Short mmCIF file of C-alpha atoms and ligand atoms in Angstrom, two decimals:
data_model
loop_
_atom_site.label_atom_id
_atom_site.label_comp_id
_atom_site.label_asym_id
_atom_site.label_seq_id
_atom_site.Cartn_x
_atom_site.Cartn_y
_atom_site.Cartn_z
CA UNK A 298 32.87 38.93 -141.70
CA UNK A 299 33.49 40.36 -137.69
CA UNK A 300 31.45 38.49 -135.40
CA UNK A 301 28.95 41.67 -135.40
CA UNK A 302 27.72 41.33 -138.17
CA UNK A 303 28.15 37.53 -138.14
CA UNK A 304 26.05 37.34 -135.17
CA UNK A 305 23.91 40.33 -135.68
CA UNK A 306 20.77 38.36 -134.65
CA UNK A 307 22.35 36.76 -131.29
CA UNK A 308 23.52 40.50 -129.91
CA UNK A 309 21.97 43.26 -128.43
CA UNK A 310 22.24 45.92 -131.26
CA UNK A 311 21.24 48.49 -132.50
CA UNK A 312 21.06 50.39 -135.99
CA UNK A 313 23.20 53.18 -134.60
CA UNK A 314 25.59 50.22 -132.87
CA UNK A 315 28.16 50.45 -135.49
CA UNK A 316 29.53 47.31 -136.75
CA UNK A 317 33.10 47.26 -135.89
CA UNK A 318 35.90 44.12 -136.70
CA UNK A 319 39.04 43.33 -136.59
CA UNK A 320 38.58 40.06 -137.82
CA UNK A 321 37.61 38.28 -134.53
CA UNK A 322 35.84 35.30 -133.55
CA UNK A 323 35.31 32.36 -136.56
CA UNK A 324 38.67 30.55 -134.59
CA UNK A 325 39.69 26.99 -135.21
CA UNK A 326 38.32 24.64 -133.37
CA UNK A 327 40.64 21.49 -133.74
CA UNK A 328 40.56 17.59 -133.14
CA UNK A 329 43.40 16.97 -131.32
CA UNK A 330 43.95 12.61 -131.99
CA UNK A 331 47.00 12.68 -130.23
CA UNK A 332 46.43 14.17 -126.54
CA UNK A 333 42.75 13.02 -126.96
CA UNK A 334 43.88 9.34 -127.50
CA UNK A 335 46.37 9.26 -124.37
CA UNK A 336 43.53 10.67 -122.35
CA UNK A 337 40.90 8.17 -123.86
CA UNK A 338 38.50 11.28 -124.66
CA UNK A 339 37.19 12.79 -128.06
CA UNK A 340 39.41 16.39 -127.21
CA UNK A 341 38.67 19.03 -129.25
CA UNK A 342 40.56 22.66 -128.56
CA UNK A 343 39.04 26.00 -129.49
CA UNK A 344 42.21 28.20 -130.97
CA UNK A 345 41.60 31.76 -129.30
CA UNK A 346 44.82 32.72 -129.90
CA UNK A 347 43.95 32.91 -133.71
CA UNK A 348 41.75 35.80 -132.83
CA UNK A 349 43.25 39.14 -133.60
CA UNK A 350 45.20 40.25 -130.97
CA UNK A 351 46.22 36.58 -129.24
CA UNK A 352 42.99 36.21 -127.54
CA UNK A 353 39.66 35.49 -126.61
CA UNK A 354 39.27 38.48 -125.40
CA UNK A 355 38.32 39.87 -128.84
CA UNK A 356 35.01 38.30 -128.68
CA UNK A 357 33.90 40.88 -126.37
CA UNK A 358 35.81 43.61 -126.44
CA UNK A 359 34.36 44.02 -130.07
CA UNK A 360 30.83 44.21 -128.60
CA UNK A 361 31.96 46.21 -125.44
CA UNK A 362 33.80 49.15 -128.14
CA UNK A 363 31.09 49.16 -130.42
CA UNK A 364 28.69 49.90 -127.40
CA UNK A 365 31.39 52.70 -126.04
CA UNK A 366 30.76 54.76 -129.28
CA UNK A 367 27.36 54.34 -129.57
CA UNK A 368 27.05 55.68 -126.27
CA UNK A 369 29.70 58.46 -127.37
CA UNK A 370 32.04 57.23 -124.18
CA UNK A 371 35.33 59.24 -123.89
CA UNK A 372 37.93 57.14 -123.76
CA UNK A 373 37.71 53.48 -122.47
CA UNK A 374 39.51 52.07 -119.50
CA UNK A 375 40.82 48.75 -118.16
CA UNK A 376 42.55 46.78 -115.20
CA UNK A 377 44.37 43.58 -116.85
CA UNK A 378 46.63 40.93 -116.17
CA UNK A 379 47.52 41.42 -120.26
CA UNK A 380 45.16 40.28 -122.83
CA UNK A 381 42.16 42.54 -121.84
CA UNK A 382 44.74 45.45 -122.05
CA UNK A 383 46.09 44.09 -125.49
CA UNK A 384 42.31 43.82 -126.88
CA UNK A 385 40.94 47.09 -125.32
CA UNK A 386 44.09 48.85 -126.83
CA UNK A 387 43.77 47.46 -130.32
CA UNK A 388 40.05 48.11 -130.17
CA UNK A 389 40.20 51.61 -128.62
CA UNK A 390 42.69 52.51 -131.47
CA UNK A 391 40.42 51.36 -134.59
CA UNK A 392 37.64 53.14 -133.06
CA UNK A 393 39.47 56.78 -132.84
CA UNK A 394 38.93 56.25 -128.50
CA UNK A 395 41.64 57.08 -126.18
CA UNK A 396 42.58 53.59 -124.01
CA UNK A 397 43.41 53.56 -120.17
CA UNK A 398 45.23 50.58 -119.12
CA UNK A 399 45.88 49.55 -115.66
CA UNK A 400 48.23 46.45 -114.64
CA UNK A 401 49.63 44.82 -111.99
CA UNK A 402 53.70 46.22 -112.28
CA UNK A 403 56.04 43.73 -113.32
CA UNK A 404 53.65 40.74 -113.62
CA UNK A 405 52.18 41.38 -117.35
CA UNK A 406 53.84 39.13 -120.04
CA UNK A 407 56.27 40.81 -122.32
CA UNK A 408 53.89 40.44 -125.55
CA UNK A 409 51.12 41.80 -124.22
CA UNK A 410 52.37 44.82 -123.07
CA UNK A 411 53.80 44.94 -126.34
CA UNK A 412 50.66 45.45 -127.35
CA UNK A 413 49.01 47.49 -125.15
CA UNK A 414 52.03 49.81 -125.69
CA UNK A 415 51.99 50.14 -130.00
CA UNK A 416 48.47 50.45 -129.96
CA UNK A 417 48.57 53.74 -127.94
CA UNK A 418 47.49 52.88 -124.87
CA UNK A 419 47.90 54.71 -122.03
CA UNK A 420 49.85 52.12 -120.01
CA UNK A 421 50.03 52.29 -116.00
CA UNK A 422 51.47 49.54 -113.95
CA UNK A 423 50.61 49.90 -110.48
CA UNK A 424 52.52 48.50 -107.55
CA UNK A 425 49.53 45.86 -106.27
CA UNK A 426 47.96 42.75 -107.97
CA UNK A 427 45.11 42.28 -110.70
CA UNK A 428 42.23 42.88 -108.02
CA UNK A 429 43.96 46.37 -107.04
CA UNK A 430 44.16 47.35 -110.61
CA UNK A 431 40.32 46.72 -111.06
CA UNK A 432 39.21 48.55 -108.20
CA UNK A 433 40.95 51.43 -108.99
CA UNK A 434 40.03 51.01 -112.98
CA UNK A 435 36.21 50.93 -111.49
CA UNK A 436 36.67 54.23 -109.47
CA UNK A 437 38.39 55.85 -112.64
CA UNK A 438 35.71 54.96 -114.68
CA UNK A 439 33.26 56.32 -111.52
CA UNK A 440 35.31 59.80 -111.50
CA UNK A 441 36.18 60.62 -115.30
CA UNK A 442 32.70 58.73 -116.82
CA UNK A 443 34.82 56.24 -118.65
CA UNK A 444 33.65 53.13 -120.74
CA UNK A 445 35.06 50.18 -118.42
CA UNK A 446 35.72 47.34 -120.34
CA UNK A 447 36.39 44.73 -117.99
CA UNK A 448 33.91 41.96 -117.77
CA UNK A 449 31.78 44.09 -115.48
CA UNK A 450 30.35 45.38 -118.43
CA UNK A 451 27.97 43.19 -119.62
CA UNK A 452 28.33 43.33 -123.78
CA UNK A 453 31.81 41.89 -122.77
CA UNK A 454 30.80 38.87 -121.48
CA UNK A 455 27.93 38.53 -124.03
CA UNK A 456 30.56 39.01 -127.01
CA UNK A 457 32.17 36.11 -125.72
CA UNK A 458 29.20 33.85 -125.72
CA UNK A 459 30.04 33.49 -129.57
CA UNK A 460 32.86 31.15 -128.46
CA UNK A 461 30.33 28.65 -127.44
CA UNK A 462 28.10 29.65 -130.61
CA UNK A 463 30.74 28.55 -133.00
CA UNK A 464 31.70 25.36 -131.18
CA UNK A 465 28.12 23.87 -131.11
CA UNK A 466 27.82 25.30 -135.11
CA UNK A 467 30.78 22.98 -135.68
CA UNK A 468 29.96 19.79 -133.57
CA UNK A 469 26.16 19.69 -134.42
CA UNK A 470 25.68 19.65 -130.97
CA UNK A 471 26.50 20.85 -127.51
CA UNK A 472 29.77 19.11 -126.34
CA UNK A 473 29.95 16.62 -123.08
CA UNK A 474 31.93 18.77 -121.33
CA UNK A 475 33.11 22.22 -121.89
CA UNK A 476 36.63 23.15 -119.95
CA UNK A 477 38.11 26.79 -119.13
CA UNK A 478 40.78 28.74 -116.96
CA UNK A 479 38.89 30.66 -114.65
CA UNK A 480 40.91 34.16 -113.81
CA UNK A 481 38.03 36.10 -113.19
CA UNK A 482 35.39 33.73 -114.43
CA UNK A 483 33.82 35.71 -116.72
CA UNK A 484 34.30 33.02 -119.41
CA UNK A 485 33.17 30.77 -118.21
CA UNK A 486 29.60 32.35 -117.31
CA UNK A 487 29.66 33.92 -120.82
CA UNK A 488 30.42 30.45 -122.38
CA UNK A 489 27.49 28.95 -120.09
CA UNK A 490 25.11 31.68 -120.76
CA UNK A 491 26.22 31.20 -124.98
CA UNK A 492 25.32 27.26 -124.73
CA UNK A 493 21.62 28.00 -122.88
CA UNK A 494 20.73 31.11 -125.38
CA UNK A 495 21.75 28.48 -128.11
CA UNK A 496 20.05 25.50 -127.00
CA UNK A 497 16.75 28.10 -125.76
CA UNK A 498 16.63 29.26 -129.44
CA UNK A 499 16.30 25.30 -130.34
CA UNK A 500 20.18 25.59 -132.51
CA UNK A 501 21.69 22.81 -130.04
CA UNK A 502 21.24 19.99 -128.49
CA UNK A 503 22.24 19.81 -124.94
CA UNK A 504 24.17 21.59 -122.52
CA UNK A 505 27.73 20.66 -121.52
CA UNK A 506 28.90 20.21 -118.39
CA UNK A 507 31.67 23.53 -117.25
CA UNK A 508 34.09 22.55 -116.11
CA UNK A 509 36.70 25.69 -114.33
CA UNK A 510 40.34 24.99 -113.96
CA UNK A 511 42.47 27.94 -111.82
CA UNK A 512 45.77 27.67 -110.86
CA UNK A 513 46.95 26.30 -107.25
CA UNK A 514 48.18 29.55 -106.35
CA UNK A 515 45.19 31.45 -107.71
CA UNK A 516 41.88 29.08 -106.71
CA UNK A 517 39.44 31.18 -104.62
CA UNK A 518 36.77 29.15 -106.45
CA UNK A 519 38.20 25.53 -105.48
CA UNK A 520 38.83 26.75 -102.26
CA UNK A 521 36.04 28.73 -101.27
CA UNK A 522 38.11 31.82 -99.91
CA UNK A 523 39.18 34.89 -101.81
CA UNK A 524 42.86 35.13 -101.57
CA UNK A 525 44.92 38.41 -101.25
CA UNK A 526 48.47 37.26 -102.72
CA UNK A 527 47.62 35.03 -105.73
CA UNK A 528 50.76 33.96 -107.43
CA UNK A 529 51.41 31.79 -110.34
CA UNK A 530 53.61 31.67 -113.82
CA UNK A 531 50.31 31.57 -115.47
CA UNK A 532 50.03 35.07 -115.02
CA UNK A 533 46.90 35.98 -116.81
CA UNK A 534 44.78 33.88 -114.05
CA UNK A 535 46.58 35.41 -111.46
CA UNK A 536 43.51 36.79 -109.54
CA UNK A 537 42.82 36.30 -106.28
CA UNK A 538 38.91 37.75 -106.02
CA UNK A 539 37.28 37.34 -109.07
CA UNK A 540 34.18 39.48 -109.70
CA UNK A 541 32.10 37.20 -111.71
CA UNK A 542 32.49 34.38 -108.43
CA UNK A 543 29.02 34.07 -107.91
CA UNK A 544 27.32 34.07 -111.73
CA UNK A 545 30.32 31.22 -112.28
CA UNK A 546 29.58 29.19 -109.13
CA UNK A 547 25.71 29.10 -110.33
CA UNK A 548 26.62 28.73 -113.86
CA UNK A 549 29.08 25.53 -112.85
CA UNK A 550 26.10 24.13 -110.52
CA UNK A 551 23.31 24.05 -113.14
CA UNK A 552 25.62 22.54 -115.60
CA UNK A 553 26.84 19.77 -113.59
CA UNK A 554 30.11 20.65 -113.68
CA UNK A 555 33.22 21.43 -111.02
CA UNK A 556 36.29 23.51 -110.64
CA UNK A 557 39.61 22.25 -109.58
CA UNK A 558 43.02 23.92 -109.43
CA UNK A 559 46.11 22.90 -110.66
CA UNK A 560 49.57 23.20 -110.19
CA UNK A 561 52.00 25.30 -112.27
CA UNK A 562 54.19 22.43 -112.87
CA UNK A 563 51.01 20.58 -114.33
CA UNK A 564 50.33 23.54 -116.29
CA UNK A 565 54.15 23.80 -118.09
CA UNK A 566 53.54 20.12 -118.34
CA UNK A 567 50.51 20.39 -120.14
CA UNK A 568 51.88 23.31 -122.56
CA UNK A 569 54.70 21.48 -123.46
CA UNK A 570 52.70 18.79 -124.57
CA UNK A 571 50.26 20.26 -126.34
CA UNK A 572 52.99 22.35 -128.52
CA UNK A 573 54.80 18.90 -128.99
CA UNK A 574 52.29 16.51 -129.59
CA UNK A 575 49.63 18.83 -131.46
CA UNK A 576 51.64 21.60 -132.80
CA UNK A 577 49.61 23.98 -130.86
CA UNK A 578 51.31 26.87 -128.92
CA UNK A 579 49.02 28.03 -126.18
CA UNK A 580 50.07 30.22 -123.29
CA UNK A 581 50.44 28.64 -119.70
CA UNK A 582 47.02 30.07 -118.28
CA UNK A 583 45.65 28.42 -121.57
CA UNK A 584 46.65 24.99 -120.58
CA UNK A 585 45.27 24.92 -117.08
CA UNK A 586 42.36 23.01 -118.69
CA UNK A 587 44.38 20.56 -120.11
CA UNK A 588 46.55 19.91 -116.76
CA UNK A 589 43.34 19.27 -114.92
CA UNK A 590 42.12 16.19 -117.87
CA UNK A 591 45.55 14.79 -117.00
CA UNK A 592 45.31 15.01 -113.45
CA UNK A 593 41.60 13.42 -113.58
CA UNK A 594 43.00 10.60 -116.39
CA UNK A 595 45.72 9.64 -113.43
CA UNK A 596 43.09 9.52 -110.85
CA UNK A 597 40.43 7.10 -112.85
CA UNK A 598 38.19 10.29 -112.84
CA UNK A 599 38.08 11.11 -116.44
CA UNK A 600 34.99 9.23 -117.83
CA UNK A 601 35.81 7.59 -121.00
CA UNK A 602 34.90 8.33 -124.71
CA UNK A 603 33.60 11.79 -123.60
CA UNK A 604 33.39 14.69 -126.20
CA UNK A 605 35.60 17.47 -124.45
CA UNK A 606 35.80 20.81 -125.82
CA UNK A 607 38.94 22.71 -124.36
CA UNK A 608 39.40 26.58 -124.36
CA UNK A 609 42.69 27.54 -125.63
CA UNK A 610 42.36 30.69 -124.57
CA UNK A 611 45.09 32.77 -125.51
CA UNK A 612 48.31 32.37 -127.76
CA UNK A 613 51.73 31.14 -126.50
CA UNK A 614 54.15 33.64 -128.51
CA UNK A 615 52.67 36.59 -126.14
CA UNK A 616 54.77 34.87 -123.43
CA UNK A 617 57.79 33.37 -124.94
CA UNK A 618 59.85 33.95 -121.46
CA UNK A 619 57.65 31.34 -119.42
CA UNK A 620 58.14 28.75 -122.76
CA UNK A 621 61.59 28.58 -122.77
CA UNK A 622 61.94 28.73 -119.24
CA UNK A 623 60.49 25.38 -119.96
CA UNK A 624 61.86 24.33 -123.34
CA UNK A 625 64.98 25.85 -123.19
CA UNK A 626 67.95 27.55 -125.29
CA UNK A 627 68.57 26.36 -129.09
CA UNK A 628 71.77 24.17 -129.54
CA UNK A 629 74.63 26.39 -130.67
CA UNK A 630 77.33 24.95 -133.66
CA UNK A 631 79.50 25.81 -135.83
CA UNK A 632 78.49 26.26 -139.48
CA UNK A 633 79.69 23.28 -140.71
CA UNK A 634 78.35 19.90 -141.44
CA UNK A 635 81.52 18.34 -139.31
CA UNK A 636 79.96 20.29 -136.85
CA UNK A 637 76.05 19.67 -137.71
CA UNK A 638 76.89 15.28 -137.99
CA UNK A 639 77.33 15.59 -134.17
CA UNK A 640 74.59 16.68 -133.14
CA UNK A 641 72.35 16.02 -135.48
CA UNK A 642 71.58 12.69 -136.50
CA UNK A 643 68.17 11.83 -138.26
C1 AN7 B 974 44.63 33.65 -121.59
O1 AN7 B 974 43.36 40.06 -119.36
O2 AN7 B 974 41.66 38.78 -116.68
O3 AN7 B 974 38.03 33.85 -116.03
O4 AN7 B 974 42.81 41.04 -117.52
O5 AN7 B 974 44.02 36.12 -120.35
O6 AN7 B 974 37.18 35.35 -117.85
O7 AN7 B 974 38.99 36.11 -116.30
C2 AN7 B 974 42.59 37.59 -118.47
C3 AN7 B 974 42.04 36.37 -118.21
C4 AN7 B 974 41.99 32.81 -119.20
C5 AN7 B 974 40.64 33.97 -117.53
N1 AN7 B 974 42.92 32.72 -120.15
O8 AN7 B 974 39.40 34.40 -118.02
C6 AN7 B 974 42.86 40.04 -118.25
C7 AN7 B 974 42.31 38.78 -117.72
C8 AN7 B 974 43.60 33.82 -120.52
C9 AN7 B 974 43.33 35.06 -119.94
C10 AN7 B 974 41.68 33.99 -118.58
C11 AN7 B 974 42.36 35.14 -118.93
P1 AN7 B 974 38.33 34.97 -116.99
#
């Protein structure tokens, strides 16, 4: 069942909103003993990249299509640093809707324009960052009456509220702490806004503290400035003025929570060890969250025996350039075992 009709209750539809899936949402949501332990923490991690096209963005992009053809849009259109592209394209082309992507040129993983490109998108890359790409996806959408389906359309960011739905189904409750990379902080609002619908409709206990993690290069939110070259390798968070800012700063506030920023070396760090230790591939703007626990474990600031629920937000195959740059090349032999018994030896 899509999270549509899943959730039919929890969304704003209608009888004419027609219920649309690919399969979305209903994701793992995993105990991982081993990280968890070093860290001292009871670490959970929500698998978004199980959702249909690599990630989370599914949740709302569902909602945010759905709504498109009700309201008989067009053709739907996009700015994207890759998975929003990859989600609106797959979307768009289930519905029958032409797609309009817009990226920043030459700093889109490979796998996700992959996507954007089989599933018939209309694929621009524009010489300028994320926050260029959104203006001018906002003025197309102004000029040619196009569905935008960024998260300034709201049934986006209330599709992904079902992240937070499913995690508080599983626990029982509402985790400690909930931890996100914060791009454009959407998420993060939607994930906040999911836990206090949930708890409001008496379904949870609690409300977790947020908790946002950006990227050094990338951390208008840490430090309090928008920033007009954001650069990191964790390219889908590479966004220097994000446009849900202020709904994430309040959202953060009431919960209690903070953001930080890490570097990208913490963030390879952190993918690398949640591949090896967990067996969970999760791409580097994925494992910003998991970077900042280990930064706040060295510094005595992670409090102990806390229930942590982590976003994994989007798969690691989508960019398999920034892994290896990291895990690097396979060990080339011979095809013999004379060959094999020197390097391998179990
Ligand atoms: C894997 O695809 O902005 O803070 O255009 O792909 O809600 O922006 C992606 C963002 C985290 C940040 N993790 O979420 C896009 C785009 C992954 C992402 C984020 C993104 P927001």
């Amino acid at each position: 069942m899509g999270l549509l009709e899943r959730y039919e209750d929890l969304f704003p539809l209608t009888s004419a909103t027609p219920r649309i899936s690919l399969g979305e949402g209903n994701t793992p949501f995993l105990p991982l003993r081993n990280v968890g332990k070093s860290l001292g923490v009871k670490l959970y991690g929500k698998v978004e990249g199980a959702n249909p096209t690599g990630s989370f963005k599914d949740r709302g992009m569902v909602l945010a299509v759905a709504k498109a053809l009700e309201g008989r849009a067009r053709a739907v259109v996009c700015a994207s640093t890759g998975n929003t592209s990859a989600s609106a394209a797959a979307y768009s082309a289930a519905a029958g809707l032409p797609c309009y992507v817009i990226l920043p040129a030459g700093k889109v993983a490979r796998g996700k324009l992959a996507q954007a490109l089989i599933y018939g998108a209309k694929v621009l890359a524009v010489r300028g960052n994320f926050d260029k790409a959104l203006e001018l996806a906002m003025a197309a959408s102004d000029e040619w009456r196009l569905a935008i389906v960024n998260s300034v359309n709201p049934y986006r960011l209330w599709g992904q509220r079902s992240g937070a739905w499913e995690i508080c189904d599983e626990l029982g409750r509402a985790p400690d702490w909930c931890v996100l990379p914060v791009g454009n902080a959407g998420n993060i609002t939607a994930y906040w806004a999911g836990f206090v619908q949930y708890r409001r409709m008496g379904k949870c206990q609690g409300v977790p503290r947020m908790v946002g993690v950006q990227a050094q290069g990338a951390s208008p939110l840490v430090s309090g400035v928008e920033c007009d070259k954001p650069e990191t390798v964790a390219t889908a968070i590479r966004i220097g003025r994000p446009v849900n800012a202020q709904k994430a700063r309040a959202a953060v506030k009431m919960s209690g929570g903070f953001f930080m920023a890490v570097s990208d070396e913490e963030i390879l760090e952190a993918q690398s060890l949640l591949a090896s230790r967990e067996g969970v591939f999760a791409e580097p703007a994925s494992c910003a969250p998991l970077a900042g626990l280990m930064r706040l474990k060295r510094d005595g600031k992670l409090p102990q025996a806390t229930t942590i629920a982590m976003i994994l937000t989007g798969n690691g195959l989508k960019d398999p350039d920034t892994a290896m740059s990291k895990a690097g090349e396979p060990v080339e032999v011979d095809g013999t075992m004379e060959a094999l018994r020197k390097v391998m030896a179990p």
